[in-house]
Amino acid sequence: MSTGQIAIIADESTVVGFLLAGTGSSDHSGNNYLIVEPETQMDEIKSYFEKFTDPKSGISIILISQAAAKLIRRQIDNYTAIVPVILELPIGSYDPKEDPLMERVAMILGRGDL
């Protein structure tokens, strides 16, 4: 994958939408996306997350659905590198209390709760 790529971990319609927008990539190192279906195993999501966060991957941004992020919350919370940036997509119902980015914003603003 080339530098500056966007990776996507989400349901099929979200991934397809981003692919149609031109974010798709497939080369010798694989795809820059994972379609998460109800039968997708947590280990597979973890594996793709690790692949996309590897500095050699060239990924700059990881878009992950909030539902998929819930399944690998520990890995996401323990991830401390600046690049790639991890953004959770609120697909379906959005709960700001489950959004780590919103939790950080609240902390910076000095508000303990959302």
CSV table of N, CA and C in Angstrom, one decimal:
chain,number,residue,atom,x,y,z
A,1,MET,N,0.8,-1.2,0.0
A,1,MET,CA,0.0,0.0,0.0
A,1,MET,C,0.9,1.2,0.0
A,2,SER,N,0.5,2.2,-0.7
A,2,SER,CA,1.3,3.4,-0.8
A,2,SER,C,1.0,4.3,0.4
A,3,THR,N,1.9,5.3,0.6
A,3,THR,CA,1.8,6.2,1.7
A,3,THR,C,0.6,7.1,1.6
A,4,GLY,N,-0.1,7.4,2.7
A,4,GLY,CA,-1.2,8.3,2.7
A,4,GLY,C,-2.5,7.7,2.4
A,5,GLN,N,-2.5,6.4,2.5
A,5,GLN,CA,-3.8,5.6,2.3
A,5,GLN,C,-4.8,5.7,3.4
A,6,ILE,N,-6.0,5.5,3.1
A,6,ILE,CA,-7.1,5.4,4.1
A,6,ILE,C,-7.5,3.9,4.2
A,7,ALA,N,-7.6,3.4,5.4
A,7,ALA,CA,-8.1,2.0,5.5
A,7,ALA,C,-9.5,2.1,6.2
A,8,ILE,N,-10.3,1.1,5.8
A,8,ILE,CA,-11.7,1.1,6.3
A,8,ILE,C,-12.0,-0.3,6.9
A,9,ILE,N,-12.6,-0.3,8.1
A,9,ILE,CA,-13.1,-1.5,8.7
A,9,ILE,C,-14.5,-1.2,9.1
A,10,ALA,N,-15.5,-1.8,8.4
A,10,ALA,CA,-16.9,-1.4,8.6
A,10,ALA,C,-17.8,-2.4,7.8
A,11,ASP,N,-19.1,-2.2,7.9
A,11,ASP,CA,-20.0,-3.0,7.3
A,11,ASP,C,-19.9,-2.9,5.8
A,12,GLU,N,-20.6,-3.8,5.0
A,12,GLU,CA,-20.4,-3.8,3.6
A,12,GLU,C,-20.8,-2.5,2.9
A,13,SER,N,-22.0,-1.9,3.2
A,13,SER,CA,-22.5,-0.7,2.5
A,13,SER,C,-21.5,0.5,2.8
A,14,THR,N,-21.0,0.6,4.0
A,14,THR,CA,-20.1,1.7,4.3
A,14,THR,C,-18.8,1.5,3.5
A,15,VAL,N,-18.2,0.3,3.5
A,15,VAL,CA,-17.0,0.0,2.8
A,15,VAL,C,-17.2,0.3,1.3
A,16,VAL,N,-18.3,-0.2,0.7
A,16,VAL,CA,-18.6,0.0,-0.7
A,16,VAL,C,-18.7,1.5,-1.0
A,17,GLY,N,-19.3,2.2,-0.2
A,17,GLY,CA,-19.5,3.7,-0.4
A,17,GLY,C,-18.1,4.3,-0.5
A,18,PHE,N,-17.2,4.0,0.5
A,18,PHE,CA,-15.9,4.6,0.4
A,18,PHE,C,-15.1,4.1,-0.8
A,19,LEU,N,-15.3,2.8,-1.2
A,19,LEU,CA,-14.6,2.3,-2.4
A,19,LEU,C,-15.0,3.0,-3.6
A,20,LEU,N,-16.3,3.3,-3.7
A,20,LEU,CA,-16.9,4.0,-4.8
A,20,LEU,C,-16.4,5.5,-4.9
A,21,ALA,N,-16.0,6.0,-3.7
A,21,ALA,CA,-15.5,7.4,-3.6
A,21,ALA,C,-14.0,7.4,-3.9
A,22,GLY,N,-13.4,6.2,-4.2
A,22,GLY,CA,-12.0,6.2,-4.6
A,22,GLY,C,-11.0,5.9,-3.6
A,23,THR,N,-11.4,5.4,-2.4
A,23,THR,CA,-10.4,5.1,-1.4
A,23,THR,C,-9.9,3.7,-1.4
A,24,GLY,N,-10.3,2.9,-2.3
A,24,GLY,CA,-9.9,1.5,-2.4
A,24,GLY,C,-8.5,1.3,-2.9
A,25,SER,N,-7.9,0.2,-2.4
A,25,SER,CA,-6.6,-0.1,-2.9
A,25,SER,C,-6.4,-1.6,-2.7
A,26,SER,N,-5.7,-2.2,-3.7
A,26,SER,CA,-5.4,-3.6,-3.6
A,26,SER,C,-4.1,-3.8,-4.3
A,27,ASP,N,-3.1,-4.4,-3.6
A,27,ASP,CA,-1.8,-4.6,-4.2
A,27,ASP,C,-1.2,-5.9,-3.6
A,28,HIS,N,0.1,-6.1,-3.8
A,28,HIS,CA,0.7,-7.3,-3.3
A,28,HIS,C,0.6,-7.5,-1.8
A,29,SER,N,0.4,-6.4,-1.0
A,29,SER,CA,0.2,-6.5,0.4
A,29,SER,C,-1.2,-6.7,0.9
A,30,GLY,N,-2.2,-6.7,-0.1
A,30,GLY,CA,-3.6,-6.9,0.3
A,30,GLY,C,-4.4,-5.7,0.1
A,31,ASN,N,-5.6,-5.8,0.6
A,31,ASN,CA,-6.6,-4.7,0.5
A,31,ASN,C,-6.5,-3.7,1.6
A,32,ASN,N,-7.0,-2.5,1.4
A,32,ASN,CA,-7.0,-1.5,2.5
A,32,ASN,C,-8.3,-1.4,3.2
A,33,TYR,N,-9.1,-2.5,3.2
A,33,TYR,CA,-10.4,-2.5,3.8
A,33,TYR,C,-10.7,-3.9,4.3
A,34,LEU,N,-11.6,-4.0,5.3
A,34,LEU,CA,-12.2,-5.2,5.8
A,34,LEU,C,-13.7,-5.0,5.9
A,35,ILE,N,-14.5,-5.8,5.3
A,35,ILE,CA,-15.9,-5.8,5.4
A,35,ILE,C,-16.3,-6.7,6.6
A,36,VAL,N,-16.9,-6.0,7.6
A,36,VAL,CA,-17.3,-6.7,8.8
A,36,VAL,C,-18.7,-7.2,8.7
A,37,GLU,N,-18.9,-8.5,8.7
A,37,GLU,CA,-20.3,-9.0,8.7
A,37,GLU,C,-20.6,-9.7,10.0
A,38,PRO,N,-21.8,-10.0,10.3
A,38,PRO,CA,-22.1,-10.6,11.6
A,38,PRO,C,-21.3,-11.8,12.0
A,39,GLU,N,-20.8,-12.6,11.0
A,39,GLU,CA,-20.0,-13.8,11.3
A,39,GLU,C,-18.5,-13.5,11.3
A,40,THR,N,-18.1,-12.3,11.1
A,40,THR,CA,-16.7,-11.9,11.1
A,40,THR,C,-16.2,-12.1,12.6
A,41,GLN,N,-15.1,-12.9,12.7
A,41,GLN,CA,-14.5,-13.1,14.0
A,41,GLN,C,-13.7,-11.9,14.5
A,42,MET,N,-13.7,-11.8,15.8
A,42,MET,CA,-13.0,-10.7,16.4
A,42,MET,C,-11.5,-10.8,16.1
A,43,ASP,N,-10.9,-12.0,16.0
A,43,ASP,CA,-9.5,-12.1,15.7
A,43,ASP,C,-9.2,-11.6,14.3
A,44,GLU,N,-10.1,-11.7,13.4
A,44,GLU,CA,-9.9,-11.2,12.0
A,44,GLU,C,-9.9,-9.6,12.0
A,45,ILE,N,-10.8,-9.0,12.8
A,45,ILE,CA,-10.8,-7.6,12.9
A,45,ILE,C,-9.5,-7.1,13.6
A,46,LYS,N,-9.0,-7.8,14.6
A,46,LYS,CA,-7.8,-7.5,15.3
A,46,LYS,C,-6.6,-7.6,14.3
A,47,SER,N,-6.6,-8.6,13.5
A,47,SER,CA,-5.5,-8.8,12.6
A,47,SER,C,-5.4,-7.7,11.6
A,48,TYR,N,-6.6,-7.3,11.0
A,48,TYR,CA,-6.6,-6.2,10.1
A,48,TYR,C,-6.2,-4.9,10.8
A,49,PHE,N,-6.6,-4.7,12.0
A,49,PHE,CA,-6.3,-3.4,12.7
A,49,PHE,C,-4.7,-3.4,12.9
A,50,GLU,N,-4.1,-4.5,13.3
A,50,GLU,CA,-2.7,-4.6,13.5
A,50,GLU,C,-2.0,-4.3,12.1
A,51,LYS,N,-2.5,-4.9,11.1
A,51,LYS,CA,-1.9,-4.7,9.7
A,51,LYS,C,-2.0,-3.3,9.3
A,52,PHE,N,-3.1,-2.6,9.6
A,52,PHE,CA,-3.3,-1.2,9.2
A,52,PHE,C,-2.5,-0.3,10.0
A,53,THR,N,-2.2,-0.6,11.3
A,53,THR,CA,-1.5,0.3,12.2
A,53,THR,C,0.0,0.0,12.1
A,54,ASP,N,0.5,-1.0,11.3
A,54,ASP,CA,1.9,-1.2,11.1
A,54,ASP,C,2.5,0.0,10.4
A,55,PRO,N,3.5,0.6,10.9
A,55,PRO,CA,4.1,1.8,10.2
A,55,PRO,C,4.5,1.5,8.7
A,56,LYS,N,4.8,0.3,8.4
A,56,LYS,CA,5.2,-0.1,7.0
A,56,LYS,C,4.0,-0.1,6.1
A,57,SER,N,2.8,-0.1,6.6
A,57,SER,CA,1.6,-0.2,5.8
A,57,SER,C,1.3,1.0,4.9
A,58,GLY,N,1.8,2.2,5.3
A,58,GLY,CA,1.5,3.4,4.6
A,58,GLY,C,0.2,4.0,4.9
A,59,ILE,N,-0.6,3.4,5.8
A,59,ILE,CA,-1.9,3.9,6.2
A,59,ILE,C,-1.8,5.2,7.0
A,60,SER,N,-2.5,6.2,6.7
A,60,SER,CA,-2.5,7.5,7.5
A,60,SER,C,-3.8,7.6,8.3
A,61,ILE,N,-4.9,7.1,7.8
A,61,ILE,CA,-6.2,7.2,8.5
A,61,ILE,C,-6.9,5.8,8.5
A,62,ILE,N,-7.4,5.4,9.6
A,62,ILE,CA,-8.2,4.2,9.7
A,62,ILE,C,-9.6,4.6,10.1
A,63,LEU,N,-10.6,4.3,9.2
A,63,LEU,CA,-12.0,4.6,9.5
A,63,LEU,C,-12.6,3.3,9.9
A,64,ILE,N,-13.1,3.2,11.1
A,64,ILE,CA,-13.7,2.0,11.7
A,64,ILE,C,-15.1,2.3,12.2
A,65,SER,N,-16.0,1.4,11.9
A,65,SER,CA,-17.4,1.6,12.4
A,65,SER,C,-17.3,1.4,14.0
A,66,GLN,N,-18.2,2.1,14.6
A,66,GLN,CA,-18.3,2.1,16.1
A,66,GLN,C,-18.6,0.7,16.5
A,67,ALA,N,-19.4,-0.1,15.8
A,67,ALA,CA,-19.7,-1.5,16.1
A,67,ALA,C,-18.5,-2.4,16.1
A,68,ALA,N,-17.7,-2.2,15.0
A,68,ALA,CA,-16.4,-3.0,14.9
A,68,ALA,C,-15.4,-2.6,16.0
A,69,ALA,N,-15.4,-1.3,16.2
A,69,ALA,CA,-14.4,-0.8,17.3
A,69,ALA,C,-14.8,-1.3,18.6
A,70,LYS,N,-16.1,-1.5,18.9
A,70,LYS,CA,-16.5,-2.1,20.2
A,70,LYS,C,-15.8,-3.5,20.4
A,71,LEU,N,-15.7,-4.2,19.3
A,71,LEU,CA,-15.2,-5.6,19.4
A,71,LEU,C,-13.7,-5.6,19.7
A,72,ILE,N,-13.0,-4.6,19.3
A,72,ILE,CA,-11.6,-4.6,19.6
A,72,ILE,C,-11.2,-3.3,20.4
A,73,ARG,N,-12.1,-2.9,21.3
A,73,ARG,CA,-11.9,-1.7,22.1
A,73,ARG,C,-10.5,-1.7,22.8
A,74,ARG,N,-10.1,-2.8,23.4
A,74,ARG,CA,-8.8,-2.8,24.1
A,74,ARG,C,-7.6,-2.4,23.2
A,75,GLN,N,-7.6,-3.0,21.9
A,75,GLN,CA,-6.5,-2.7,21.0
A,75,GLN,C,-6.6,-1.2,20.6
A,76,ILE,N,-7.8,-0.7,20.4
A,76,ILE,CA,-7.9,0.7,20.0
A,76,ILE,C,-7.5,1.6,21.2
A,77,ASP,N,-7.9,1.3,22.4
A,77,ASP,CA,-7.6,2.2,23.5
A,77,ASP,C,-6.1,2.1,23.8
A,78,ASN,N,-5.4,1.0,23.6
A,78,ASN,CA,-4.0,0.8,23.8
A,78,ASN,C,-3.1,1.4,22.7
A,79,TYR,N,-3.7,1.7,21.6
A,79,TYR,CA,-2.9,2.3,20.5
A,79,TYR,C,-2.6,3.7,20.8
A,80,THR,N,-1.3,4.0,20.8
A,80,THR,CA,-0.8,5.4,21.2
A,80,THR,C,-0.1,6.1,20.1
A,81,ALA,N,0.2,5.5,19.0
A,81,ALA,CA,0.9,6.2,17.9
A,81,ALA,C,0.0,7.4,17.3
A,82,ILE,N,0.7,8.3,16.8
A,82,ILE,CA,0.0,9.5,16.2
A,82,ILE,C,-0.6,9.1,14.8
A,83,VAL,N,0.2,8.4,14.0
A,83,VAL,CA,-0.2,8.0,12.7
A,83,VAL,C,-0.2,6.4,12.6
A,84,PRO,N,-1.3,5.8,12.1
A,84,PRO,CA,-2.4,6.4,11.5
A,84,PRO,C,-3.4,6.9,12.6
A,85,VAL,N,-4.2,7.9,12.2
A,85,VAL,CA,-5.3,8.4,13.0
A,85,VAL,C,-6.4,7.4,12.9
A,86,ILE,N,-7.1,7.2,14.0
A,86,ILE,CA,-8.2,6.2,14.1
A,86,ILE,C,-9.5,7.0,14.3
A,87,LEU,N,-10.4,7.0,13.4
A,87,LEU,CA,-11.7,7.7,13.5
A,87,LEU,C,-12.8,6.6,13.5
A,88,GLU,N,-13.6,6.7,14.5
A,88,GLU,CA,-14.8,5.8,14.5
A,88,GLU,C,-16.0,6.4,13.8
A,89,LEU,N,-16.6,5.6,13.0
A,89,LEU,CA,-17.7,6.1,12.2
A,89,LEU,C,-19.0,5.7,13.0
A,90,PRO,N,-19.9,6.7,13.3
A,90,PRO,CA,-21.1,6.3,13.9
A,90,PRO,C,-22.1,5.9,12.9
A,91,ILE,N,-22.2,4.6,12.7
A,91,ILE,CA,-23.1,4.0,11.7
A,91,ILE,C,-24.3,3.5,12.5
A,92,GLY,N,-25.5,3.9,12.1
A,92,GLY,CA,-26.7,3.6,12.8
A,92,GLY,C,-26.9,4.6,13.9
A,93,SER,N,-27.2,4.1,15.1
A,93,SER,CA,-27.3,5.0,16.2
A,93,SER,C,-26.0,5.4,16.8
A,94,TYR,N,-25.8,6.7,17.2
A,94,TYR,CA,-24.6,7.2,17.7
A,94,TYR,C,-24.7,7.4,19.2
A,95,ASP,N,-23.7,6.9,19.9
A,95,ASP,CA,-23.6,7.1,21.3
A,95,ASP,C,-22.3,7.8,21.6
A,96,PRO,N,-22.3,9.1,21.9
A,96,PRO,CA,-21.1,9.8,22.2
A,96,PRO,C,-20.3,9.3,23.4
A,97,LYS,N,-21.0,8.6,24.3
A,97,LYS,CA,-20.3,8.0,25.4
A,97,LYS,C,-19.4,6.8,25.1
A,98,GLU,N,-19.6,6.3,23.9
A,98,GLU,CA,-18.8,5.2,23.4
A,98,GLU,C,-17.8,5.7,22.3
A,99,ASP,N,-17.6,7.0,22.2
A,99,ASP,CA,-16.7,7.5,21.2
A,99,ASP,C,-15.5,8.1,21.9
A,100,PRO,N,-14.4,7.4,21.8
A,100,PRO,CA,-13.1,7.8,22.5
A,100,PRO,C,-12.7,9.3,22.1
A,101,LEU,N,-13.0,9.7,20.9
A,101,LEU,CA,-12.6,11.0,20.5
A,101,LEU,C,-13.4,12.0,21.3
A,102,MET,N,-14.7,11.8,21.4
A,102,MET,CA,-15.6,12.7,22.2
A,102,MET,C,-15.2,12.7,23.7
A,103,GLU,N,-14.8,11.6,24.2
A,103,GLU,CA,-14.3,11.5,25.6
A,103,GLU,C,-13.1,12.4,25.7
A,104,ARG,N,-12.2,12.4,24.8
A,104,ARG,CA,-11.0,13.2,24.9
A,104,ARG,C,-11.3,14.7,24.8
A,105,VAL,N,-12.3,15.0,23.9
A,105,VAL,CA,-12.7,16.4,23.8
A,105,VAL,C,-13.3,16.9,25.1
A,106,ALA,N,-14.1,16.1,25.7
A,106,ALA,CA,-14.8,16.4,27.0
A,106,ALA,C,-13.7,16.6,28.0
A,107,MET,N,-12.7,15.8,28.1
A,107,MET,CA,-11.6,15.9,29.0
A,107,MET,C,-10.8,17.2,28.8
A,108,ILE,N,-10.5,17.5,27.6
A,108,ILE,CA,-9.7,18.7,27.3
A,108,ILE,C,-10.5,19.9,27.7
A,109,LEU,N,-11.8,19.9,27.5
A,109,LEU,CA,-12.7,21.0,27.8
A,109,LEU,C,-13.0,21.1,29.3
A,110,GLY,N,-12.6,20.1,30.0
A,110,GLY,CA,-12.8,20.1,31.5
A,110,GLY,C,-14.2,19.6,31.9
A,111,ARG,N,-14.8,18.9,31.0
A,111,ARG,CA,-16.2,18.4,31.3
A,111,ARG,C,-16.0,16.9,31.5
A,112,GLY,N,-16.4,16.4,32.6
A,112,GLY,CA,-16.3,15.0,32.9
A,112,GLY,C,-17.2,14.0,32.2
A,113,ASP,N,-18.3,14.6,31.8
A,113,ASP,CA,-19.3,13.7,31.1
A,113,ASP,C,-19.8,14.3,29.8
A,114,LEU,N,-20.4,13.5,29.0
A,114,LEU,CA,-20.9,14.0,27.7
A,114,LEU,C,-22.4,14.3,27.8
